[in-house]
């Protein structure tokens, strides 16, 4: 490896500094269509290296926020989803559970999240009848409710009919053993001898 003398190093560093200074001074004087000077290239490379991560931070933050927004929107869509158990199979009218859910959505959910989502039926007419049923019920709730935003969705409501869930808990309560203290082992409550 060849050693560089201090004198050579100082001269080289001075030359680079002079070029960078000259380039930055003439940077504003560059005319349209002319080639950038070596100093300008050095300066733009230096600026790019100094500011390197700053160019990528805002797009990365936007993509993360967009991901969170999508997750939040999907969560509210699932929360405000009316499935097949919320509608009568024959008439496509809301059941009591469906009416309670619509009532909760329109009165308890945050105002910006008061959108009702209806699971698509097997036919277009079934989906349309379900949406009309929700509009009719919401329109009869209160005049202050106004027009309700009801959308169909491809998401399937996972769950069970309210009656079957209730029977599980009622059955558990009915078959619970009464609280009883264990039988004593015999001996009187006196001291041991």
Short mmCIF file of N, CA and C in Angstrom, two decimals:
data_model
loop_
_atom_site.label_atom_id
_atom_site.label_comp_id
_atom_site.label_asym_id
_atom_site.label_seq_id
_atom_site.Cartn_x
_atom_site.Cartn_y
_atom_site.Cartn_z
N UNK A 1 0.85 -1.17 0.00
CA UNK A 1 0.00 0.00 0.00
C UNK A 1 0.89 1.23 0.00
N UNK A 2 0.55 2.15 -0.86
CA UNK A 2 1.35 3.36 -1.01
C UNK A 2 0.92 4.40 0.01
N UNK A 3 1.89 4.99 0.70
CA UNK A 3 1.59 6.02 1.69
C UNK A 3 1.45 7.36 1.00
N UNK A 4 0.47 8.14 1.46
CA UNK A 4 0.26 9.47 0.92
C UNK A 4 0.81 10.45 1.94
N UNK A 5 1.58 11.37 1.42
CA UNK A 5 2.17 12.35 2.34
C UNK A 5 1.11 13.36 2.77
N UNK A 6 1.38 14.00 3.87
CA UNK A 6 0.46 15.00 4.41
C UNK A 6 0.28 16.15 3.43
N UNK A 7 1.37 16.52 2.76
CA UNK A 7 1.33 17.63 1.80
C UNK A 7 0.39 17.29 0.65
N UNK A 8 0.46 16.07 0.13
CA UNK A 8 -0.40 15.65 -0.98
C UNK A 8 -1.87 15.61 -0.54
N UNK A 9 -2.09 15.14 0.66
CA UNK A 9 -3.45 15.07 1.18
C UNK A 9 -4.07 16.46 1.33
N UNK A 10 -3.31 17.39 1.87
CA UNK A 10 -3.80 18.76 2.06
C UNK A 10 -4.09 19.41 0.72
N UNK A 11 -3.22 19.20 -0.25
CA UNK A 11 -3.44 19.80 -1.58
C UNK A 11 -4.70 19.20 -2.22
N UNK A 12 -4.87 17.89 -2.12
CA UNK A 12 -6.06 17.24 -2.70
C UNK A 12 -7.34 17.70 -2.02
N UNK A 13 -7.32 17.77 -0.69
CA UNK A 13 -8.51 18.21 0.04
C UNK A 13 -8.84 19.66 -0.29
N UNK A 14 -7.82 20.49 -0.44
CA UNK A 14 -8.04 21.90 -0.79
C UNK A 14 -8.66 22.01 -2.18
N UNK A 15 -8.19 21.18 -3.10
CA UNK A 15 -8.73 21.21 -4.46
C UNK A 15 -10.21 20.84 -4.46
N UNK A 16 -10.57 19.81 -3.70
CA UNK A 16 -11.97 19.41 -3.62
C UNK A 16 -12.81 20.51 -2.99
N UNK A 17 -12.28 21.14 -1.95
CA UNK A 17 -12.99 22.22 -1.28
C UNK A 17 -13.20 23.40 -2.21
N UNK A 18 -12.16 23.75 -2.99
CA UNK A 18 -12.26 24.86 -3.94
C UNK A 18 -13.31 24.54 -5.00
N UNK A 19 -13.31 23.31 -5.50
CA UNK A 19 -14.29 22.93 -6.52
C UNK A 19 -15.71 22.96 -5.94
N UNK A 20 -15.86 22.49 -4.73
CA UNK A 20 -17.19 22.48 -4.11
C UNK A 20 -17.68 23.90 -3.87
N UNK A 21 -16.79 24.77 -3.42
CA UNK A 21 -17.17 26.15 -3.17
C UNK A 21 -17.50 26.85 -4.48
N UNK A 22 -16.69 26.63 -5.49
CA UNK A 22 -16.94 27.26 -6.79
C UNK A 22 -18.25 26.74 -7.38
N UNK A 23 -18.49 25.46 -7.19
CA UNK A 23 -19.73 24.88 -7.72
C UNK A 23 -20.95 25.42 -7.00
N UNK A 24 -20.85 25.59 -5.70
CA UNK A 24 -22.01 26.09 -4.96
C UNK A 24 -22.25 27.56 -5.24
N UNK A 25 -21.18 28.31 -5.51
CA UNK A 25 -21.35 29.73 -5.84
C UNK A 25 -21.99 29.86 -7.21
N UNK A 26 -21.54 29.05 -8.16
CA UNK A 26 -22.06 29.17 -9.52
C UNK A 26 -23.35 28.37 -9.70
N UNK A 27 -23.83 27.71 -8.65
CA UNK A 27 -25.03 26.88 -8.76
C UNK A 27 -26.25 27.70 -9.18
N UNK A 28 -26.41 28.86 -8.61
CA UNK A 28 -27.53 29.73 -8.95
C UNK A 28 -27.35 30.40 -10.30
N UNK A 29 -26.13 30.41 -10.84
CA UNK A 29 -25.86 31.08 -12.10
C UNK A 29 -25.95 30.13 -13.29
N UNK A 30 -26.30 28.88 -13.05
CA UNK A 30 -26.35 27.90 -14.14
C UNK A 30 -27.49 28.25 -15.08
N UNK A 31 -27.20 28.24 -16.35
CA UNK A 31 -28.24 28.55 -17.33
C UNK A 31 -28.94 27.26 -17.74
N UNK A 32 -30.13 27.42 -18.30
CA UNK A 32 -30.91 26.26 -18.71
C UNK A 32 -30.19 25.51 -19.82
N UNK A 33 -30.18 24.21 -19.72
CA UNK A 33 -29.60 23.38 -20.76
C UNK A 33 -28.11 23.16 -20.65
N UNK A 34 -27.42 23.83 -19.75
CA UNK A 34 -25.97 23.62 -19.65
C UNK A 34 -25.68 22.46 -18.72
N UNK A 35 -24.55 21.85 -18.89
CA UNK A 35 -24.13 20.73 -18.06
C UNK A 35 -23.75 21.23 -16.67
N UNK A 36 -24.08 20.49 -15.61
CA UNK A 36 -23.66 20.90 -14.27
C UNK A 36 -22.15 20.71 -14.12
N UNK A 37 -21.56 21.60 -13.37
CA UNK A 37 -20.11 21.51 -13.15
C UNK A 37 -19.80 20.41 -12.14
N UNK A 38 -18.54 20.10 -12.01
CA UNK A 38 -18.10 19.09 -11.06
C UNK A 38 -18.45 19.51 -9.63
N UNK A 39 -18.32 20.78 -9.33
CA UNK A 39 -18.67 21.28 -8.00
C UNK A 39 -20.15 21.12 -7.72
N UNK A 40 -20.99 21.37 -8.74
CA UNK A 40 -22.43 21.21 -8.56
C UNK A 40 -22.79 19.75 -8.34
N UNK A 41 -22.15 18.87 -9.07
CA UNK A 41 -22.39 17.45 -8.88
C UNK A 41 -21.96 17.01 -7.48
N UNK A 42 -20.80 17.51 -7.05
CA UNK A 42 -20.31 17.19 -5.71
C UNK A 42 -21.30 17.68 -4.66
N UNK A 43 -21.78 18.92 -4.84
CA UNK A 43 -22.70 19.51 -3.86
C UNK A 43 -24.04 18.75 -3.84
N UNK A 44 -24.57 18.40 -4.99
CA UNK A 44 -25.85 17.68 -5.02
C UNK A 44 -25.69 16.28 -4.42
N UNK A 45 -24.54 15.64 -4.67
CA UNK A 45 -24.28 14.34 -4.04
C UNK A 45 -24.16 14.46 -2.54
N UNK A 46 -23.48 15.50 -2.09
CA UNK A 46 -23.33 15.74 -0.66
C UNK A 46 -24.70 15.97 -0.01
N UNK A 47 -25.53 16.83 -0.64
CA UNK A 47 -26.85 17.11 -0.09
C UNK A 47 -27.71 15.85 -0.04
N UNK A 48 -27.62 15.03 -1.08
CA UNK A 48 -28.40 13.79 -1.10
C UNK A 48 -27.97 12.85 0.02
N UNK A 49 -26.67 12.79 0.29
CA UNK A 49 -26.18 11.92 1.36
C UNK A 49 -26.55 12.45 2.73
N UNK A 50 -26.52 13.76 2.91
CA UNK A 50 -26.84 14.34 4.21
C UNK A 50 -28.34 14.18 4.51
N UNK A 51 -29.16 14.35 3.49
CA UNK A 51 -30.61 14.31 3.68
C UNK A 51 -31.21 12.95 3.36
N UNK A 52 -30.40 11.92 3.23
CA UNK A 52 -30.84 10.64 2.70
C UNK A 52 -32.14 10.09 3.28
N UNK A 53 -32.24 9.86 4.57
CA UNK A 53 -33.48 9.17 4.98
C UNK A 53 -34.71 10.06 4.95
N UNK A 54 -34.52 11.38 4.94
CA UNK A 54 -35.68 12.28 5.01
C UNK A 54 -36.62 12.14 3.82
N UNK A 55 -36.10 11.76 2.67
CA UNK A 55 -36.94 11.62 1.49
C UNK A 55 -37.89 10.43 1.61
N UNK A 56 -37.52 9.44 2.39
CA UNK A 56 -38.29 8.21 2.46
C UNK A 56 -39.20 8.14 3.68
N UNK A 57 -39.05 9.03 4.62
CA UNK A 57 -39.85 8.96 5.85
C UNK A 57 -41.32 9.29 5.59
N UNK A 58 -41.68 10.39 4.91
CA UNK A 58 -43.12 10.67 4.71
C UNK A 58 -43.86 9.57 3.95
N UNK A 59 -43.33 9.02 2.85
CA UNK A 59 -44.07 7.94 2.19
C UNK A 59 -44.22 6.70 3.08
N UNK A 60 -43.19 6.41 3.87
CA UNK A 60 -43.28 5.25 4.77
C UNK A 60 -44.36 5.48 5.83
N UNK A 61 -44.41 6.68 6.37
CA UNK A 61 -45.44 6.99 7.37
C UNK A 61 -46.83 6.93 6.76
N UNK A 62 -46.96 7.45 5.53
CA UNK A 62 -48.27 7.41 4.87
C UNK A 62 -48.72 5.98 4.64
N UNK A 63 -47.80 5.11 4.24
CA UNK A 63 -48.19 3.72 3.98
C UNK A 63 -48.58 3.01 5.28
N UNK A 64 -47.89 3.32 6.37
CA UNK A 64 -48.26 2.72 7.66
C UNK A 64 -49.62 3.23 8.10
N UNK A 65 -49.85 4.53 7.97
CA UNK A 65 -51.15 5.09 8.35
C UNK A 65 -52.27 4.53 7.48
N UNK A 66 -52.00 4.33 6.19
CA UNK A 66 -53.01 3.77 5.30
C UNK A 66 -53.34 2.34 5.71
N UNK A 67 -52.34 1.59 6.15
CA UNK A 67 -52.57 0.22 6.60
C UNK A 67 -53.44 0.22 7.85
N UNK A 68 -53.12 1.09 8.80
CA UNK A 68 -53.94 1.18 10.02
C UNK A 68 -55.36 1.63 9.69
N UNK A 69 -55.51 2.58 8.78
CA UNK A 69 -56.84 3.04 8.39
C UNK A 69 -57.66 1.90 7.79
N UNK A 70 -57.01 1.09 6.94
CA UNK A 70 -57.71 -0.05 6.34
C UNK A 70 -58.15 -1.05 7.40
N UNK A 71 -57.28 -1.32 8.38
CA UNK A 71 -57.64 -2.25 9.45
C UNK A 71 -58.79 -1.71 10.30
N UNK A 72 -58.74 -0.43 10.61
CA UNK A 72 -59.81 0.18 11.42
C UNK A 72 -61.13 0.15 10.66
N UNK A 73 -61.09 0.50 9.37
CA UNK A 73 -62.32 0.48 8.57
C UNK A 73 -62.90 -0.93 8.47
N UNK A 74 -62.03 -1.93 8.28
CA UNK A 74 -62.52 -3.31 8.20
C UNK A 74 -63.09 -3.78 9.54
N UNK A 75 -62.49 -3.33 10.64
CA UNK A 75 -63.03 -3.68 11.95
C UNK A 75 -64.41 -3.10 12.17
N UNK A 76 -64.60 -1.85 11.79
CA UNK A 76 -65.93 -1.24 11.94
C UNK A 76 -66.93 -1.86 10.98
N UNK A 77 -66.46 -2.25 9.80
CA UNK A 77 -67.37 -2.91 8.86
C UNK A 77 -67.86 -4.23 9.45
N UNK A 78 -66.96 -4.98 10.08
CA UNK A 78 -67.37 -6.24 10.70
C UNK A 78 -68.26 -5.98 11.92
N UNK A 79 -67.95 -4.96 12.69
CA UNK A 79 -68.76 -4.64 13.87
C UNK A 79 -70.18 -4.25 13.48
N UNK A 80 -70.34 -3.52 12.40
CA UNK A 80 -71.65 -3.02 11.97
C UNK A 80 -72.29 -3.91 10.91
N UNK A 81 -71.89 -5.17 10.86
CA UNK A 81 -72.37 -6.11 9.84
C UNK A 81 -73.62 -6.83 10.33
N UNK A 82 -74.63 -6.85 9.49
CA UNK A 82 -75.84 -7.63 9.75
C UNK A 82 -75.77 -8.89 8.89
N UNK A 83 -75.75 -10.05 9.53
CA UNK A 83 -75.65 -11.32 8.81
C UNK A 83 -77.00 -11.95 8.61
N UNK A 84 -76.99 -13.20 8.17
CA UNK A 84 -78.25 -13.87 7.88
C UNK A 84 -79.07 -14.13 9.13
N UNK A 85 -78.44 -14.18 10.31
CA UNK A 85 -79.19 -14.39 11.55
C UNK A 85 -79.94 -13.13 11.99
N UNK A 86 -79.63 -12.01 11.38
CA UNK A 86 -80.33 -10.77 11.73
C UNK A 86 -81.58 -10.55 10.87
N UNK A 87 -81.84 -11.47 9.93
CA UNK A 87 -82.98 -11.33 9.03
C UNK A 87 -83.82 -12.61 9.06
N UNK A 88 -85.12 -12.44 8.89
CA UNK A 88 -86.02 -13.58 8.78
C UNK A 88 -85.76 -14.25 7.43
N UNK A 89 -85.63 -15.57 7.43
CA UNK A 89 -85.29 -16.28 6.18
C UNK A 89 -86.38 -16.16 5.13
N UNK A 90 -87.63 -16.10 5.55
CA UNK A 90 -88.74 -16.08 4.60
C UNK A 90 -89.06 -14.69 4.08
N UNK A 91 -89.06 -13.70 4.97
CA UNK A 91 -89.51 -12.36 4.58
C UNK A 91 -88.37 -11.36 4.39
N UNK A 92 -87.16 -11.70 4.82
CA UNK A 92 -86.00 -10.80 4.78
C UNK A 92 -86.20 -9.54 5.62
N UNK A 93 -87.13 -9.60 6.58
CA UNK A 93 -87.32 -8.51 7.53
C UNK A 93 -86.35 -8.70 8.69
N UNK A 94 -86.04 -7.61 9.37
CA UNK A 94 -85.14 -7.69 10.52
C UNK A 94 -85.77 -8.50 11.66
N UNK A 95 -84.97 -9.35 12.29
CA UNK A 95 -85.41 -10.05 13.49
C UNK A 95 -85.20 -9.11 14.68
N UNK A 96 -85.58 -9.57 15.87
CA UNK A 96 -85.36 -8.74 17.07
C UNK A 96 -83.87 -8.47 17.27
N UNK A 97 -83.03 -9.48 17.03
CA UNK A 97 -81.58 -9.28 17.17
C UNK A 97 -81.09 -8.26 16.16
N UNK A 98 -81.63 -8.30 14.94
CA UNK A 98 -81.24 -7.34 13.92
C UNK A 98 -81.67 -5.92 14.27
N UNK A 99 -82.87 -5.80 14.83
CA UNK A 99 -83.35 -4.48 15.25
C UNK A 99 -82.49 -3.91 16.37
N UNK A 100 -82.12 -4.76 17.32
CA UNK A 100 -81.25 -4.31 18.41
C UNK A 100 -79.89 -3.86 17.88
N UNK A 101 -79.37 -4.61 16.91
CA UNK A 101 -78.05 -4.26 16.36
C UNK A 101 -78.13 -2.93 15.60
N UNK A 102 -79.16 -2.75 14.78
CA UNK A 102 -79.32 -1.48 14.05
C UNK A 102 -79.50 -0.34 15.04
N UNK A 103 -80.27 -0.57 16.08
CA UNK A 103 -80.46 0.46 17.11
C UNK A 103 -79.13 0.83 17.75
N UNK A 104 -78.30 -0.17 18.06
CA UNK A 104 -76.98 0.12 18.66
C UNK A 104 -76.11 0.91 17.68
N UNK A 105 -76.09 0.49 16.42
CA UNK A 105 -75.25 1.16 15.43
C UNK A 105 -75.64 2.63 15.30
N UNK A 106 -76.94 2.90 15.26
CA UNK A 106 -77.41 4.27 15.01
C UNK A 106 -77.45 5.14 16.26
N UNK A 107 -77.27 4.54 17.43
CA UNK A 107 -77.32 5.36 18.64
C UNK A 107 -76.02 5.34 19.45
N UNK A 108 -75.26 4.26 19.40
CA UNK A 108 -74.09 4.14 20.26
C UNK A 108 -72.76 4.25 19.52
N UNK A 109 -72.72 3.85 18.27
CA UNK A 109 -71.46 3.92 17.52
C UNK A 109 -71.07 5.38 17.30
N UNK A 110 -69.78 5.67 17.15
CA UNK A 110 -69.38 7.05 16.84
C UNK A 110 -70.09 7.55 15.58
N UNK A 111 -70.37 8.82 15.54
CA UNK A 111 -71.18 9.39 14.45
C UNK A 111 -70.58 9.08 13.08
N UNK A 112 -69.27 9.17 12.95
CA UNK A 112 -68.65 8.93 11.65
C UNK A 112 -68.64 7.45 11.28
N UNK A 113 -69.01 6.57 12.21
CA UNK A 113 -69.01 5.12 11.96
C UNK A 113 -70.42 4.54 11.94
N UNK A 114 -71.42 5.36 11.78
CA UNK A 114 -72.80 4.87 11.79
C UNK A 114 -73.24 4.43 10.40
N UNK A 115 -72.51 3.49 9.86
CA UNK A 115 -72.83 2.87 8.58
C UNK A 115 -73.25 1.44 8.86
N UNK A 116 -74.33 1.00 8.22
CA UNK A 116 -74.80 -0.38 8.40
C UNK A 116 -74.36 -1.17 7.18
N UNK A 117 -73.79 -2.34 7.43
CA UNK A 117 -73.37 -3.23 6.36
C UNK A 117 -74.22 -4.49 6.40
N UNK A 118 -74.70 -4.91 5.24
CA UNK A 118 -75.57 -6.07 5.13
C UNK A 118 -74.83 -7.14 4.33
N UNK A 119 -74.82 -8.35 4.89
CA UNK A 119 -74.20 -9.47 4.18
C UNK A 119 -75.02 -9.77 2.93
N UNK A 120 -74.34 -9.95 1.81
CA UNK A 120 -75.04 -10.24 0.56
C UNK A 120 -75.76 -11.57 0.65
N UNK A 121 -76.95 -11.60 0.10
CA UNK A 121 -77.72 -12.83 0.05
C UNK A 121 -77.32 -13.67 -1.15
N UNK A 122 -77.97 -14.81 -1.30
CA UNK A 122 -77.64 -15.69 -2.43
C UNK A 122 -78.14 -15.10 -3.75
N UNK A 123 -79.12 -14.20 -3.68
CA UNK A 123 -79.64 -13.55 -4.88
C UNK A 123 -79.66 -12.04 -4.67
N UNK A 124 -79.64 -11.32 -5.76
CA UNK A 124 -79.65 -9.86 -5.70
C UNK A 124 -80.94 -9.34 -5.06
N UNK A 125 -82.07 -9.99 -5.35
CA UNK A 125 -83.35 -9.56 -4.78
C UNK A 125 -83.35 -9.70 -3.26
N UNK A 126 -82.71 -10.74 -2.75
CA UNK A 126 -82.64 -10.95 -1.30
C UNK A 126 -81.83 -9.83 -0.65
N UNK A 127 -80.70 -9.48 -1.26
CA UNK A 127 -79.87 -8.40 -0.72
C UNK A 127 -80.63 -7.07 -0.75
N UNK A 128 -81.32 -6.80 -1.84
CA UNK A 128 -82.09 -5.56 -1.97
C UNK A 128 -83.20 -5.50 -0.92
N UNK A 129 -83.88 -6.62 -0.68
CA UNK A 129 -84.95 -6.66 0.32
C UNK A 129 -84.39 -6.43 1.72
N UNK A 130 -83.23 -6.97 2.01
CA UNK A 130 -82.61 -6.77 3.32
C UNK A 130 -82.24 -5.30 3.54
N UNK A 131 -81.66 -4.69 2.52
CA UNK A 131 -81.28 -3.28 2.63
C UNK A 131 -82.53 -2.41 2.81
N UNK A 132 -83.60 -2.72 2.07
CA UNK A 132 -84.85 -1.97 2.21
C UNK A 132 -85.43 -2.14 3.61
N UNK A 133 -85.31 -3.34 4.18
CA UNK A 133 -85.80 -3.58 5.53
C UNK A 133 -85.06 -2.73 6.56
N UNK A 134 -83.74 -2.61 6.39
CA UNK A 134 -82.95 -1.78 7.31
C UNK A 134 -83.35 -0.32 7.16
N UNK A 135 -83.53 0.15 5.91
CA UNK A 135 -83.95 1.54 5.69
C UNK A 135 -85.32 1.80 6.33
N UNK A 136 -86.25 0.86 6.18
CA UNK A 136 -87.58 1.05 6.76
C UNK A 136 -87.51 1.14 8.28
N UNK A 137 -86.76 0.23 8.89
CA UNK A 137 -86.66 0.24 10.36
C UNK A 137 -85.97 1.51 10.85
N UNK A 138 -84.89 1.89 10.21
CA UNK A 138 -84.15 3.09 10.64
C UNK A 138 -84.99 4.34 10.43
N UNK A 139 -85.79 4.39 9.37
CA UNK A 139 -86.65 5.54 9.13
C UNK A 139 -87.73 5.69 10.17
N UNK A 140 -88.17 4.56 10.76
CA UNK A 140 -89.22 4.60 11.78
C UNK A 140 -88.67 4.82 13.19
N UNK A 141 -87.35 4.78 13.36
CA UNK A 141 -86.77 4.93 14.69
C UNK A 141 -86.97 6.34 15.24
N UNK A 142 -86.50 7.32 14.48
CA UNK A 142 -86.58 8.71 14.94
C UNK A 142 -86.35 9.62 13.75
N UNK A 143 -87.03 10.76 13.72
CA UNK A 143 -86.79 11.68 12.61
C UNK A 143 -85.38 12.26 12.63
N UNK A 144 -84.74 12.25 13.79
CA UNK A 144 -83.39 12.83 13.87
C UNK A 144 -82.33 11.92 13.26
N UNK A 145 -82.68 10.66 13.03
CA UNK A 145 -81.71 9.72 12.45
C UNK A 145 -81.39 10.11 11.02
N UNK A 146 -82.40 10.52 10.26
CA UNK A 146 -82.17 10.92 8.88
C UNK A 146 -81.90 9.71 7.99
N UNK A 147 -81.27 9.97 6.88
CA UNK A 147 -80.97 8.90 5.92
C UNK A 147 -79.81 8.06 6.44
N UNK A 148 -79.99 6.75 6.46
CA UNK A 148 -78.97 5.84 6.97
C UNK A 148 -78.18 5.28 5.80
N UNK A 149 -76.87 5.24 5.96
CA UNK A 149 -76.00 4.68 4.93
C UNK A 149 -75.94 3.17 5.11
N UNK A 150 -76.57 2.43 4.19
CA UNK A 150 -76.59 0.97 4.25
C UNK A 150 -75.91 0.45 3.00
N UNK A 151 -74.91 -0.41 3.19
CA UNK A 151 -74.15 -0.97 2.07
C UNK A 151 -74.14 -2.49 2.18
N UNK A 152 -74.10 -3.14 1.03
CA UNK A 152 -73.91 -4.58 1.05
C UNK A 152 -72.42 -4.88 1.05
N UNK A 153 -72.05 -6.04 1.57
CA UNK A 153 -70.64 -6.40 1.65
C UNK A 153 -70.49 -7.90 1.43
N UNK A 154 -69.31 -8.27 1.00
CA UNK A 154 -69.01 -9.69 0.76
C UNK A 154 -68.58 -10.41 2.03
N UNK A 155 -68.36 -9.67 3.10
CA UNK A 155 -67.92 -10.28 4.36
C UNK A 155 -69.05 -11.14 4.92
N UNK A 156 -68.70 -12.31 5.40
CA UNK A 156 -69.68 -13.22 5.98
C UNK A 156 -69.68 -13.03 7.49
N UNK A 157 -70.86 -12.87 8.05
CA UNK A 157 -70.99 -12.71 9.50
C UNK A 157 -70.76 -14.06 10.17
N UNK A 158 -69.75 -14.13 11.00
CA UNK A 158 -69.47 -15.37 11.73
C UNK A 158 -70.22 -15.31 13.04
N UNK A 159 -70.87 -16.37 13.38
CA UNK A 159 -71.60 -16.39 14.64
C UNK A 159 -72.70 -17.42 14.61
N UNK A 160 -73.54 -17.34 15.60
CA UNK A 160 -74.64 -18.28 15.77
C UNK A 160 -75.90 -17.49 16.07
N UNK A 161 -77.07 -18.09 15.83
CA UNK A 161 -78.30 -17.40 16.20
C UNK A 161 -78.32 -17.08 17.69
N UNK A 162 -78.92 -15.97 18.03
CA UNK A 162 -78.94 -15.54 19.43
C UNK A 162 -79.63 -16.57 20.32
N UNK A 163 -80.62 -17.28 19.79
CA UNK A 163 -81.32 -18.29 20.58
C UNK A 163 -80.41 -19.43 20.99
N UNK A 164 -79.53 -19.88 20.07
CA UNK A 164 -78.63 -20.98 20.43
C UNK A 164 -77.58 -20.53 21.43
N UNK A 165 -77.10 -19.31 21.30
CA UNK A 165 -76.13 -18.80 22.27
C UNK A 165 -76.80 -18.67 23.64
N UNK A 166 -78.03 -18.17 23.65
CA UNK A 166 -78.75 -18.02 24.91
C UNK A 166 -79.00 -19.37 25.56
N UNK A 167 -79.35 -20.39 24.76
CA UNK A 167 -79.62 -21.71 25.34
C UNK A 167 -78.37 -22.32 25.96
N UNK A 168 -77.20 -22.02 25.42
CA UNK A 168 -75.96 -22.51 26.02
C UNK A 168 -75.80 -21.92 27.42
N UNK A 169 -75.97 -20.62 27.55
CA UNK A 169 -75.79 -19.99 28.85
C UNK A 169 -76.91 -20.34 29.83
N UNK A 170 -78.14 -20.44 29.34
CA UNK A 170 -79.26 -20.83 30.21
C UNK A 170 -79.07 -22.28 30.65
N UNK A 171 -78.64 -23.15 29.74
CA UNK A 171 -78.39 -24.54 30.10
C UNK A 171 -77.27 -24.67 31.12
N UNK A 172 -76.25 -23.88 30.98
CA UNK A 172 -75.15 -23.90 31.95
C UNK A 172 -75.66 -23.48 33.32
N UNK A 173 -76.47 -22.45 33.34
CA UNK A 173 -77.00 -21.93 34.61
C UNK A 173 -77.95 -22.95 35.25
N UNK A 174 -78.76 -23.63 34.44
CA UNK A 174 -79.73 -24.58 34.97
C UNK A 174 -79.05 -25.83 35.53
N UNK A 175 -77.95 -26.23 34.95
CA UNK A 175 -77.27 -27.47 35.36
C UNK A 175 -76.14 -27.25 36.34
N UNK A 176 -75.99 -26.06 36.84
CA UNK A 176 -74.92 -25.77 37.78
C UNK A 176 -75.25 -26.40 39.13
N UNK A 177 -74.24 -26.99 39.75
CA UNK A 177 -74.44 -27.58 41.07
C UNK A 177 -74.59 -26.49 42.11
N UNK A 178 -75.43 -26.72 43.10
CA UNK A 178 -75.57 -25.70 44.15
C UNK A 178 -74.30 -25.64 45.00
N UNK A 179 -73.96 -24.48 45.49
CA UNK A 179 -72.76 -24.37 46.33
C UNK A 179 -73.00 -25.02 47.69
N UNK A 180 -72.18 -26.02 48.01
CA UNK A 180 -72.33 -26.77 49.25
C UNK A 180 -70.96 -26.93 49.88
N UNK A 181 -70.89 -26.80 51.19
CA UNK A 181 -69.64 -27.05 51.90
C UNK A 181 -69.37 -28.54 51.93
N UNK A 182 -68.11 -28.96 51.89
CA UNK A 182 -67.82 -30.39 51.94
C UNK A 182 -68.22 -30.98 53.30
N UNK A 183 -68.56 -32.25 53.30
CA UNK A 183 -68.96 -32.92 54.53
C UNK A 183 -67.78 -32.99 55.50
N UNK A 184 -68.07 -32.90 56.79
CA UNK A 184 -66.98 -32.95 57.77
C UNK A 184 -66.51 -34.40 57.93
N UNK A 185 -65.29 -34.57 58.41
CA UNK A 185 -64.70 -35.90 58.53
C UNK A 185 -65.02 -36.58 59.86
N UNK A 186 -65.78 -36.00 60.65
CA UNK A 186 -66.11 -36.67 61.90
C UNK A 186 -65.51 -35.95 63.10
N UNK A 187 -64.73 -36.05 63.80
CA UNK A 187 -64.13 -35.50 65.00
C UNK A 187 -64.82 -34.24 65.51
N UNK A 188 -64.94 -34.10 66.77
CA UNK A 188 -65.57 -32.92 67.35
C UNK A 188 -64.66 -31.73 67.22
N UNK A 189 -64.95 -30.65 67.36
CA UNK A 189 -64.12 -29.48 67.16
C UNK A 189 -63.16 -29.22 68.30
N UNK A 190 -62.84 -30.21 69.15
CA UNK A 190 -61.97 -29.98 70.31
C UNK A 190 -60.50 -30.13 69.97
N UNK A 191 -59.68 -30.05 71.04
CA UNK A 191 -58.23 -30.16 70.87
C UNK A 191 -57.83 -31.62 70.73
N UNK A 192 -56.77 -31.84 70.04
CA UNK A 192 -56.25 -33.20 69.90
C UNK A 192 -55.49 -33.58 71.16
N UNK A 193 -55.55 -34.83 71.53
CA UNK A 193 -54.86 -35.27 72.73
C UNK A 193 -53.69 -36.13 72.44
#
